Amino acid sequence: MQQKTSILQLAFLVLISISLAASSSAQPVNKFVQCLTQNLGNSTAISQVIFVPNNPSYPLVLNSRTQNLRFQTPETPHPQVIITPNHESQIQVAIRCAKKNGLQMRIRSGGHDFDGASSVSQDPFFLLDMTNFRSISVDAKSRTAWIGVGAVLGEVYYTVYQANNSLYFPGGSAPTVGVGGLVSGGGYGPFSRKYGLAADQVIDARVIDANARILDRKSMGEDFFWAIRGGNGASFGVVLSYKVNLVEISPNFTAFNVSRTLEQNAIQLLHKWQFVAPRMPRDLSISAQFATGSARFMAFFQGNVTTLLSLMEQYFPELGVTKEDCQEIRWVDNYAYQYGLSLELTPEFVLGRVNPFLELAPYFKGRSDFVQEPIPEIGIREIWNLFSQRNPGESSMEWTPFGGKMDEIPVSNIPFPHRAGTSFLVVNIASWNSRNETLAQRSITWSRELYRIIGKYIPNTPSNPRGAYVNYRDFDLGTNNRKGYTSVKQARVWGAHYFKSNFDRLVKVKTMVDPQNFFNFEQSIPPYR
């Protein structure tokens, strides 16, 4: 039996060697794969876990979770090896073999990384795809759940709802986002004003560190545990799963989704929104969205229609919301509702792992801002005019209100620092629909111009750097050196935008848990040297 297994392993190695023979980096990659096959042991497991470019399943595995086709072009540097582990011991082997052979690693869960750091590298690398770590175990009695990082939010929401429709995990709005990436950067959503961030709910975790040790909260220590909840978690280790608190929520909601044009005072309404949305009762969240020619206001309220209309009359009568604009829904339906889908499609929509709207914005560049003071009407008009240069569907911008619970959580509680004083989060998306470099550059240039305009109205000083959300990865803010040492001073250029005063503590944790900088990428936290 041992001889048969060895023969199968040898055959597998031969196939890989043939696949990689033309590559200048073939030798370290071959040695890496040889190390994997020697240490994984089971030949069946090897064939199900390791994928190389000549494997017929390789393109499917590579592209199945790519949510931005910018990183699916022939010019994109792809991984020499993809590993889809189904057991934590396989990750331990991969880390040991990568360190031994000098191969970089990228870690992917949902595949939504805005600038591709989770699946692309200019240097030889392998991709660790965590999709098989997607178990969800809900304990309704203790109001907790263990969630694998490969689970997507839609799976989590539906599983929690089925276990107890009065419990909720306060995550984001996009069902196909992976839990690993979401919590790694904080994880805001439509109910953050009521409950805080997804990372605020984490009470334990299982992690594999740079020495391939499996750790939980007790064994990793509080500093390490602090860093992986909103601090760019892939800088510190491979997170396997999170234990989270579930919060109590009303099973029934009221929602509305209304659009206003320039002739319907959209600019004045957006200006007023900035004053009222962050200060409304916490059970009510109203986001504002720009698109070419219109502004959209979307609300979710834990209460009935009558109470919602009363609050709108008190806080935002100018919007003119009527009973006919409102619809009573279940909380789990809000994810289909916000995309304009029939609520009968909720199970199909939230349980799908591939973004069903990918074809509408297949290629995109995204950027973010945190706003403290209202943008004046003249600034909103300038933004509106810039949007008029784009075709419908090519660009969008969303404002998500903070305040409420977000104001009460200390800045140092987790690495995510954008708390008290932050009125709302801005994310802008410029998209294009074909593999055309001219279109790509035109859209990226437009995105940078929008960022410049917004920046005119946002304070940006050394003591108060312009904020950005690390889960909306933005290489325009700066990157580490591709080769060699990156100083803490250099990394602070981009790190201060994401983490502000928490950046230096993250560096201290990195120095403690990964001093050799095994977990590194374009915007990973560097250690002190």
XYZ file of C-alpha atoms in Angstrom:
529
model
C 0.000 0.000 0.000
C 2.861 2.373 0.889
C 4.541 1.580 -2.440
C 1.324 2.368 -4.338
C 0.980 5.706 -2.557
C 4.587 6.601 -3.348
C 4.049 5.800 -7.041
C 0.986 8.047 -7.145
C 2.885 10.838 -5.457
C 5.738 10.447 -7.946
C 3.328 10.616 -10.870
C 1.769 13.727 -9.435
C 5.192 15.342 -9.102
C 6.067 14.490 -12.702
C 2.899 16.171 -13.957
C 3.659 19.268 -11.925
C 7.254 19.368 -13.136
C 6.097 19.241 -16.759
C 3.613 22.033 -16.063
C 6.231 24.270 -14.486
C 9.223 23.404 -16.676
C 8.949 26.529 -18.810
C 8.896 28.857 -15.824
C 12.054 30.571 -14.573
C 10.736 30.076 -11.052
C 10.088 26.362 -11.559
C 12.816 25.099 -9.231
C 11.554 26.653 -5.956
C 7.970 25.872 -6.941
C 8.831 22.242 -7.739
C 10.618 21.953 -4.433
C 7.619 23.496 -2.699
C 5.207 21.007 -4.280
C 7.589 18.136 -3.571
C 7.654 19.232 0.062
C 3.847 19.303 0.103
C 3.462 15.839 -1.408
C 6.020 14.342 0.934
C 4.326 15.768 3.997
C 0.644 15.614 3.116
C 0.950 11.851 2.715
C -2.409 10.861 1.245
C -2.288 10.883 -2.559
C -6.062 11.274 -2.884
C -5.966 14.305 -0.613
C -3.088 15.726 -2.642
C -5.024 15.543 -5.904
C -8.022 17.259 -4.277
C -6.025 19.986 -2.562
C -3.178 20.976 -4.910
C -3.854 22.558 -8.296
C -1.215 23.599 -10.824
C -1.736 25.407 -14.161
C -1.969 22.249 -16.298
C -4.673 20.785 -14.054
C -8.064 21.017 -15.853
C -9.631 22.282 -12.617
C -7.049 25.033 -12.107
C -8.898 27.813 -14.065
C -12.175 26.991 -12.322
C -10.596 27.111 -8.861
C -8.661 30.271 -9.693
C -11.568 32.217 -11.157
C -14.532 30.911 -9.176
C -14.115 33.547 -6.467
C -12.666 36.393 -8.498
C -15.120 39.264 -7.944
C -13.164 41.803 -10.005
C -12.161 40.783 -13.526
C -9.226 43.217 -13.434
C -7.431 40.240 -11.893
C -8.545 37.631 -14.408
C -6.720 38.879 -17.507
C -3.958 36.954 -19.350
C -1.479 39.595 -18.138
C -2.338 39.053 -14.485
C 0.383 37.091 -12.656
C -1.346 33.954 -11.436
C -0.276 31.589 -8.662
C 2.051 28.746 -9.567
C 0.102 26.572 -7.155
C -3.365 26.811 -5.604
C -4.039 24.981 -2.354
C -7.625 24.434 -1.222
C -7.121 22.833 2.190
C -9.880 20.918 3.880
C -7.964 20.350 7.101
C -5.883 22.713 9.206
C -2.904 20.346 9.152
C -2.586 20.943 5.387
C -2.183 24.670 6.045
C 0.531 23.939 8.579
C 2.390 21.885 5.970
C 1.966 24.647 3.362
C 3.439 27.265 5.705
C 6.444 25.096 6.580
C 7.100 24.240 2.930
C 6.710 27.858 1.776
C 9.160 29.108 4.404
C 11.637 26.381 3.499
C 11.519 27.218 -0.211
C 11.079 30.995 -0.112
C 7.639 31.096 -1.737
C 5.155 33.867 -1.015
C 1.589 33.133 0.030
C -1.686 34.881 -0.670
C -4.814 34.071 1.379
C -8.279 34.271 -0.182
C -11.743 33.802 1.289
C -14.458 35.706 -0.632
C -12.281 37.146 -3.395
C -13.442 40.762 -3.026
C -10.052 42.392 -2.470
C -10.338 45.715 -4.330
C -6.725 45.807 -5.534
C -6.109 42.069 -5.732
C -3.755 41.620 -2.768
C -5.495 38.382 -1.767
C -4.876 36.616 -5.067
C -2.170 38.410 -7.099
C 1.563 38.943 -6.658
C 4.353 40.084 -8.963
C 6.643 37.507 -7.339
C 6.346 33.691 -7.390
C 3.562 32.713 -4.997
C 0.949 30.151 -4.104
C -2.680 30.864 -3.325
C -4.250 29.505 -0.146
C -7.965 29.372 -0.886
C -9.978 29.003 2.329
C -13.309 28.162 0.721
C -13.512 24.744 2.408
C -13.306 26.324 5.858
C -16.935 27.391 5.730
C -18.564 25.592 8.647
C -21.095 27.578 10.696
C -22.141 26.342 14.131
C -24.839 28.377 15.879
C -25.570 28.064 19.606
C -28.840 29.951 19.951
C -28.946 29.399 23.702
C -25.647 31.167 24.370
C -26.180 33.524 21.395
C -22.814 32.659 19.893
C -21.530 31.048 16.701
C -18.275 29.607 15.373
C -17.828 30.695 11.749
C -15.196 29.409 9.338
C -13.394 32.167 7.438
C -14.334 30.637 4.073
C -18.057 31.060 4.733
C -19.657 33.968 2.903
C -21.963 36.380 4.663
C -25.110 35.158 2.945
C -24.496 31.654 4.289
C -23.975 33.066 7.763
C -27.125 35.194 7.690
C -29.319 32.373 6.448
C -27.902 29.837 8.905
C -28.369 32.192 11.858
C -31.879 33.110 10.712
C -32.854 29.459 10.420
C -31.512 28.765 13.922
C -33.299 31.735 15.515
C -34.880 34.552 13.524
C -34.394 36.958 16.435
C -30.595 36.626 16.359
C -28.235 38.356 13.957
C -24.560 38.667 13.074
C -23.929 42.351 12.263
C -21.878 42.101 9.123
C -21.894 43.771 5.715
C -24.387 44.141 2.895
C -22.871 41.930 0.180
C -23.761 38.238 0.651
C -20.724 36.936 -1.283
C -18.110 38.611 0.937
C -16.018 36.095 2.878
C -16.108 36.265 6.669
C -12.314 36.059 6.824
C -11.806 39.267 4.903
C -14.745 41.072 6.475
C -13.647 40.616 10.100
C -9.996 41.118 9.190
C -10.749 44.766 8.379
C -13.579 45.487 10.815
C -16.764 44.750 8.903
C -19.373 47.524 8.819
C -22.922 47.133 7.595
C -26.451 48.532 7.656
C -26.809 47.974 11.400
C -23.420 49.155 12.654
C -25.037 52.183 14.293
C -27.037 49.781 16.469
C -24.511 47.001 17.162
C -21.037 48.112 16.053
C -18.801 46.243 13.626
C -18.556 42.533 12.884
C -15.090 42.522 14.491
C -16.552 44.038 17.664
C -18.527 40.810 18.143
C -15.533 38.425 18.002
C -14.801 36.705 21.329
C -12.409 33.938 20.227
C -10.560 32.711 17.159
C -8.417 29.896 15.830
C -5.269 30.978 13.997
C -2.168 29.366 12.485
C 0.879 31.542 13.080
C 4.170 31.898 11.185
C 5.587 28.919 13.096
C 2.632 26.775 11.943
C 1.189 26.581 15.463
C -2.579 26.439 15.947
C -3.614 29.013 18.521
C -6.806 30.168 20.188
C -7.400 33.377 22.100
C -5.835 32.071 25.291
C -2.701 30.670 23.673
C -2.149 33.548 21.222
C -2.499 36.261 23.853
C -4.561 39.430 23.886
C -2.249 41.502 21.662
C -2.373 38.963 18.832
C -6.122 38.567 19.319
C -6.548 42.363 19.192
C -4.646 42.619 15.893
C -6.690 40.072 13.914
C -9.992 41.867 14.602
C -9.798 44.734 12.143
C -6.025 45.071 11.818
C -5.298 43.504 8.448
C -5.426 39.939 9.778
C -3.466 38.310 6.942
C -0.421 40.268 8.171
C -0.256 38.064 11.257
C -1.379 34.551 10.411
C -3.958 32.334 8.766
C -7.239 32.739 10.615
C -9.281 29.530 10.540
C -12.467 30.572 12.309
C -14.011 33.171 14.573
C -16.301 32.745 17.556
C -18.758 35.634 17.587
C -21.532 36.996 19.737
C -24.917 37.128 18.049
C -27.120 40.114 18.815
C -30.858 40.320 19.349
C -32.782 41.808 16.461
C -36.409 42.258 15.474
C -37.429 39.601 12.938
C -39.548 42.216 11.156
C -38.305 45.394 9.510
C -39.597 48.268 7.464
C -37.581 49.455 4.482
C -37.758 52.059 1.763
C -35.719 52.817 -1.335
C -36.409 56.173 -2.990
C -34.564 58.056 -5.734
C -34.390 61.783 -6.328
C -33.149 63.696 -9.369
C -31.508 67.101 -9.628
C -34.941 68.620 -10.297
C -36.211 66.966 -7.097
C -33.552 68.723 -5.000
C -31.160 65.773 -4.837
C -28.162 67.969 -3.970
C -29.987 69.717 -1.128
C -31.241 66.359 0.166
C -27.725 64.887 0.159
C -26.502 67.930 2.052
C -29.255 67.582 4.674
C -28.657 63.808 4.947
C -25.180 64.461 6.371
C -26.659 66.297 9.348
C -29.444 63.858 10.197
C -28.405 60.310 9.198
C -25.630 59.915 11.819
C -27.917 61.306 14.561
C -31.122 59.387 13.970
C -32.308 56.705 16.425
C -30.113 53.612 16.206
C -32.944 51.405 14.988
C -32.996 53.442 11.772
C -30.197 53.469 9.209
C -30.431 55.455 5.977
C -27.663 55.197 3.388
C -27.284 57.585 0.453
C -26.057 56.561 -2.987
C -24.918 58.593 -5.972
C -25.387 57.398 -9.512
C -25.348 59.265 -12.793
C -28.398 61.517 -12.759
C -29.910 60.567 -9.397
C -29.408 60.040 -5.696
C -30.920 57.087 -3.878
C -31.844 56.891 -0.195
C -32.248 53.434 1.318
C -33.533 52.849 4.848
C -33.837 49.864 7.163
C -35.793 50.274 10.377
C -36.454 47.916 13.276
C -40.095 48.848 13.643
C -43.354 49.327 11.776
C -44.331 51.683 8.972
C -46.188 54.119 11.195
C -43.223 54.665 13.507
C -40.809 54.981 10.585
C -42.936 57.656 8.905
C -43.164 59.535 12.190
C -39.354 59.521 12.530
C -38.898 60.658 8.940
C -41.288 63.532 9.521
C -39.328 64.499 12.619
C -35.794 64.178 11.243
C -35.923 64.311 7.437
C -39.284 65.614 6.162
C -37.595 67.077 3.063
C -37.172 63.568 1.632
C -40.960 63.215 1.379
C -41.217 59.486 2.140
C -44.770 58.103 1.975
C -46.429 54.943 3.178
C -46.430 53.671 -0.406
C -42.627 53.936 -0.485
C -42.281 51.559 2.489
C -42.334 47.789 2.672
C -42.323 45.488 5.679
C -39.722 42.724 5.353
C -37.829 40.158 7.417
C -34.310 41.193 8.396
C -32.881 38.404 6.252
C -34.734 39.836 3.232
C -32.965 43.178 3.333
C -30.030 41.810 1.316
C -32.298 40.933 -1.613
C -34.390 44.069 -1.109
C -31.460 46.450 -1.454
C -30.596 44.939 -4.846
C -34.161 45.275 -6.076
C -34.848 41.534 -6.159
C -38.037 39.698 -5.327
C -38.008 38.687 -1.657
C -38.975 35.183 -2.780
C -35.401 34.937 -4.078
C -33.842 35.545 -0.644
C -32.573 31.963 -0.096
C -31.158 31.699 -3.614
C -29.571 35.146 -3.393
C -27.944 34.930 0.036
C -26.698 31.367 -0.449
C -24.990 32.076 -3.779
C -21.214 32.325 -3.523
C -20.668 34.209 -6.795
C -21.760 37.827 -7.118
C -24.840 37.708 -9.397
C -24.215 41.320 -10.441
C -20.635 40.760 -11.531
C -21.566 41.245 -15.178
C -22.854 44.771 -14.420
C -19.472 45.943 -13.083
C -16.959 43.257 -14.050
C -13.893 45.520 -13.859
C -13.608 48.213 -11.225
C -11.458 50.454 -9.070
C -12.703 51.416 -5.609
C -11.629 54.037 -3.060
C -12.891 55.110 0.354
C -13.035 57.996 2.815
C -14.277 58.680 6.320
C -15.995 62.052 6.666
C -16.146 64.053 9.881
C -17.671 67.369 8.765
C -20.486 67.765 6.216
C -19.468 68.351 2.609
C -20.957 71.723 1.545
C -23.515 71.972 -1.227
C -20.899 73.365 -3.585
C -18.837 70.216 -3.057
C -21.806 67.934 -3.641
C -22.571 69.807 -6.841
C -18.967 69.360 -7.957
C -19.284 65.603 -7.319
C -22.621 65.529 -9.155
C -21.097 67.238 -12.185
C -18.239 64.729 -12.249
C -20.749 61.876 -12.264
C -22.438 63.435 -15.277
C -19.283 62.632 -17.270
C -19.943 58.915 -16.853
C -22.487 56.676 -18.539
C -25.274 55.199 -16.385
C -24.061 52.154 -14.492
C -20.371 52.994 -14.810
C -19.931 54.686 -11.450
C -21.433 54.741 -7.993
C -20.774 56.174 -4.577
C -22.354 55.148 -1.284
C -22.467 57.042 1.994
C -23.030 54.870 5.080
C -23.863 56.717 8.323
C -21.936 56.102 11.521
C -22.737 57.529 14.960
C -24.774 55.673 17.560
C -22.939 52.640 18.925
C -19.916 53.473 16.759
C -19.397 56.664 18.796
C -19.305 54.742 22.073
C -16.653 52.107 21.291
C -13.143 53.328 22.151
C -10.734 53.894 19.260
C -8.274 51.423 20.812
C -10.827 48.637 21.352
C -9.797 46.983 18.089
C -7.452 48.293 15.341
C -10.331 49.901 13.375
C -10.017 53.551 14.544
C -12.837 55.405 12.762
C -15.200 55.844 15.684
C -16.396 58.969 17.547
C -16.321 62.006 15.312
C -16.811 60.032 12.093
C -20.117 60.947 10.459
C -20.102 58.564 7.541
C -18.064 56.275 5.314
C -17.720 56.946 1.588
C -16.952 54.254 -0.974
C -16.760 55.138 -4.640
C -16.594 52.654 -7.500
C -15.560 53.311 -11.090
C -16.278 50.349 -13.350
C -15.858 49.352 -16.980
C -17.290 46.429 -18.894
C -14.573 45.116 -21.192
C -10.906 44.156 -21.178
C -9.857 47.447 -22.691
C -6.840 49.324 -21.326
C -8.117 52.693 -22.536
C -11.415 52.193 -20.713
C -9.552 51.005 -17.631
C -7.253 54.018 -17.479
C -10.116 56.419 -18.153
C -12.119 54.937 -15.271
C -9.188 54.854 -12.860
C -8.341 58.474 -13.707
C -11.970 59.431 -13.068
C -11.875 57.642 -9.707
C -8.765 59.576 -8.711
C -10.374 62.851 -9.710
C -13.399 62.045 -7.543
C -11.059 61.245 -4.665
C -9.314 64.596 -5.190
C -12.601 66.506 -5.137
C -13.785 64.826 -1.944
C -10.393 65.521 -0.399
C -10.918 69.260 -0.798
C -13.563 69.044 1.913
C -11.901 66.552 4.294
C -9.202 67.579 6.815
C -5.858 65.896 6.132
C -3.039 66.686 8.546
C -0.192 64.617 10.035
C -2.110 64.441 13.314
C -5.401 63.664 11.558
C -4.647 61.810 8.310
C -7.406 61.334 5.775
C -9.129 58.096 6.697
C -9.607 55.018 4.509
C -11.125 51.583 5.064
C -8.609 48.746 4.919
C -11.200 46.337 3.507
C -11.367 48.624 0.472
C -7.723 48.045 -0.320
C -6.274 51.030 -2.183
C -2.704 50.841 -3.498
C -2.894 54.504 -4.506
C -2.289 55.259 -0.823
C 1.132 53.591 -0.979
C 2.646 50.110 -0.862
C 5.533 48.222 0.667
C 8.686 47.475 -1.300
C 8.397 44.460 -3.563
C 11.882 43.296 -2.680
C 13.748 43.662 0.554
C 13.036 45.637 3.672
C 10.117 48.042 4.111
C 10.610 50.498 6.963
C 7.850 51.246 9.435
C 8.138 54.896 8.387
C 7.442 53.988 4.763
C 4.521 51.731 5.642
C 3.033 54.389 7.884
C 2.344 56.458 4.739
C -0.504 54.101 3.840
C -1.035 52.565 7.285
C -1.997 55.854 8.944
C -4.977 56.195 6.583
C -6.352 52.819 7.644
C -5.346 52.609 11.304
C -4.356 56.104 12.474
C -2.977 55.920 16.049
C -3.427 52.130 16.157
C -0.803 51.561 13.452
C 2.179 51.554 15.841
C 0.574 48.952 18.098
C -0.031 46.747 15.065
C 3.675 47.014 14.195
C 4.588 45.939 17.736
C 2.299 42.913 17.471
C 3.743 42.031 14.065
C 7.274 42.217 15.460
C 6.264 39.879 18.268
C 4.363 37.238 16.268
C 6.040 37.328 12.818
C 9.472 39.015 13.122
C 10.732 37.411 9.875
C 7.764 38.866 7.972
C 6.550 35.608 6.426
C 3.019 37.006 6.074
C 3.731 39.877 3.729
C 2.086 41.592 0.772
C 1.775 45.070 -0.694
C 0.037 46.530 2.354
C 0.916 44.109 5.126
C 2.000 45.418 8.501
C 5.833 45.356 8.666
C 7.872 44.368 11.736
C 10.479 46.560 13.378
C 13.996 45.635 12.253
